[in-house]
Amino acid sequence: RIIEEPTERGGTYITIAPETPDITRMLAFSRSRAYVSADGKTAVRRRVIDIYQRRPWRYEGSLVVPGRIMAVGARDSLLALVQEDSSGLLRLDVFIVRDSAPR
């Protein structure tokens, strides 16, 4: 669970709630989304980013990438991932995350 609290300067302080499972490893936030990487018992889980819409909070889906996720960053509609592949090399991938079309 993620907690958002307003700051005195008009910003937002975002943190992970203490009761959140220990498998949650990395968080990144843009104005409209939150990206969560968790470390599970399988190699597959280490390659998944869960995407949530903010305000109101809603799960949007998951992004599966080829390498183990080492770092996550987000700004506006961009998502950046540093991954380690099976040979130990690091790679940087940048994604543009668009709003889905109205249904």
Tab-separated table of C-alpha atoms in Angstrom:
chain	number	residue	atom	x	y	z
A	1	ARG	CA	0.000	0.000	0.000
A	2	ILE	CA	1.205	3.485	-0.867
A	3	ILE	CA	0.541	6.547	1.277
A	4	GLU	CA	0.301	10.061	-0.177
A	5	GLU	CA	0.397	13.030	2.188
A	6	PRO	CA	0.388	16.740	1.293
A	7	THR	CA	3.433	18.773	2.324
A	8	GLU	CA	3.499	22.324	3.697
A	9	ARG	CA	4.876	23.610	0.388
A	10	GLY	CA	1.971	22.211	-1.631
A	11	GLY	CA	3.752	19.072	-2.824
A	12	THR	CA	3.084	15.454	-2.007
A	13	TYR	CA	5.107	13.125	0.216
A	14	ILE	CA	4.811	9.528	-0.992
A	15	THR	CA	5.900	6.487	0.994
A	16	ILE	CA	5.228	2.784	1.359
A	17	ALA	CA	2.959	1.834	4.258
A	18	PRO	CA	4.699	-0.177	6.994
A	19	GLU	CA	2.387	-3.163	6.451
A	20	THR	CA	3.376	-3.460	2.752
A	21	PRO	CA	4.864	-6.887	1.945
A	22	ASP	CA	8.657	-6.983	2.009
A	23	ILE	CA	8.818	-8.044	-1.635
A	24	THR	CA	8.168	-4.457	-2.812
A	25	ARG	CA	11.541	-3.192	-4.004
A	26	MET	CA	11.246	-0.041	-6.091
A	27	LEU	CA	8.705	2.720	-6.627
A	28	ALA	CA	8.606	5.515	-9.185
A	29	PHE	CA	5.941	8.166	-9.617
A	30	SER	CA	4.814	10.515	-12.329
A	31	ARG	CA	1.961	12.983	-12.014
A	32	SER	CA	-0.621	10.425	-13.101
A	33	ARG	CA	0.911	7.001	-12.403
A	34	ALA	CA	2.828	4.891	-9.915
A	35	TYR	CA	5.217	2.127	-10.993
A	36	VAL	CA	5.982	-0.698	-8.573
A	37	SER	CA	8.644	-3.378	-8.892
A	38	ALA	CA	8.468	-6.350	-6.544
A	39	ASP	CA	10.978	-9.112	-5.971
A	40	GLY	CA	9.275	-12.491	-5.809
A	41	LYS	CA	10.464	-16.069	-5.560
A	42	THR	CA	10.682	-16.540	-9.325
A	43	ALA	CA	12.956	-14.955	-11.913
A	44	VAL	CA	9.860	-13.793	-13.808
A	45	ARG	CA	8.652	-11.653	-10.918
A	46	ARG	CA	11.952	-9.760	-10.935
A	47	ARG	CA	11.138	-8.578	-14.452
A	48	VAL	CA	7.664	-7.104	-13.883
A	49	ILE	CA	6.574	-3.511	-13.297
A	50	ASP	CA	2.995	-3.053	-12.065
A	51	ILE	CA	1.386	0.186	-13.266
A	52	TYR	CA	-1.208	2.061	-11.199
A	53	GLN	CA	-3.190	5.164	-12.022
A	54	ARG	CA	-3.130	7.776	-9.262
A	55	ARG	CA	-6.137	9.813	-8.131
A	56	PRO	CA	-8.170	7.649	-8.026
A	57	TRP	CA	-5.868	4.686	-7.411
A	58	ARG	CA	-6.481	1.942	-9.959
A	59	TYR	CA	-4.405	-0.968	-11.252
A	60	GLU	CA	-3.750	-0.514	-14.987
A	61	GLY	CA	-1.653	-3.567	-15.804
A	62	SER	CA	1.873	-4.921	-15.836
A	63	LEU	CA	4.909	-4.483	-18.037
A	64	VAL	CA	7.184	-7.518	-18.404
A	65	VAL	CA	10.765	-6.770	-19.458
A	66	PRO	CA	13.582	-9.116	-20.550
A	67	GLY	CA	16.119	-8.383	-17.788
A	68	ARG	CA	16.156	-8.155	-13.998
A	69	ILE	CA	15.062	-4.661	-12.934
A	70	MET	CA	17.816	-2.759	-11.126
A	71	ALA	CA	16.307	0.767	-11.028
A	72	VAL	CA	13.070	2.517	-11.975
A	73	GLY	CA	12.453	6.189	-12.743
A	74	ALA	CA	9.449	8.117	-14.037
A	75	ARG	CA	8.610	11.629	-15.125
A	76	ASP	CA	5.498	12.832	-16.923
A	77	SER	CA	4.741	10.118	-19.522
A	78	LEU	CA	8.235	8.567	-19.470
A	79	LEU	CA	9.253	5.401	-17.636
A	80	ALA	CA	12.973	4.525	-17.475
A	81	LEU	CA	14.259	1.108	-16.407
A	82	VAL	CA	17.804	-0.051	-15.773
A	83	GLN	CA	17.944	-3.799	-16.331
A	84	GLU	CA	20.554	-6.498	-15.964
A	85	ASP	CA	20.465	-9.220	-18.586
A	86	SER	CA	21.561	-12.836	-18.159
A	87	SER	CA	25.159	-11.994	-19.125
A	88	GLY	CA	25.433	-9.348	-16.405
A	89	LEU	CA	25.321	-6.361	-18.761
A	90	LEU	CA	23.182	-3.372	-17.820
A	91	ARG	CA	20.776	-1.768	-20.248
A	92	LEU	CA	18.610	1.340	-20.097
A	93	ASP	CA	15.141	1.257	-21.631
A	94	VAL	CA	12.839	4.269	-21.829
A	95	PHE	CA	9.102	3.824	-22.414
A	96	ILE	CA	6.383	6.333	-23.233
A	97	VAL	CA	3.267	5.483	-21.238
A	98	ARG	CA	0.134	6.886	-22.822
A	99	ASP	CA	-3.318	7.228	-21.383
A	100	SER	CA	-5.631	4.547	-22.666
A	101	ALA	CA	-8.408	5.547	-25.043
A	102	PRO	CA	-11.843	6.052	-23.462
A	103	ARG	CA	-13.994	2.939	-23.540
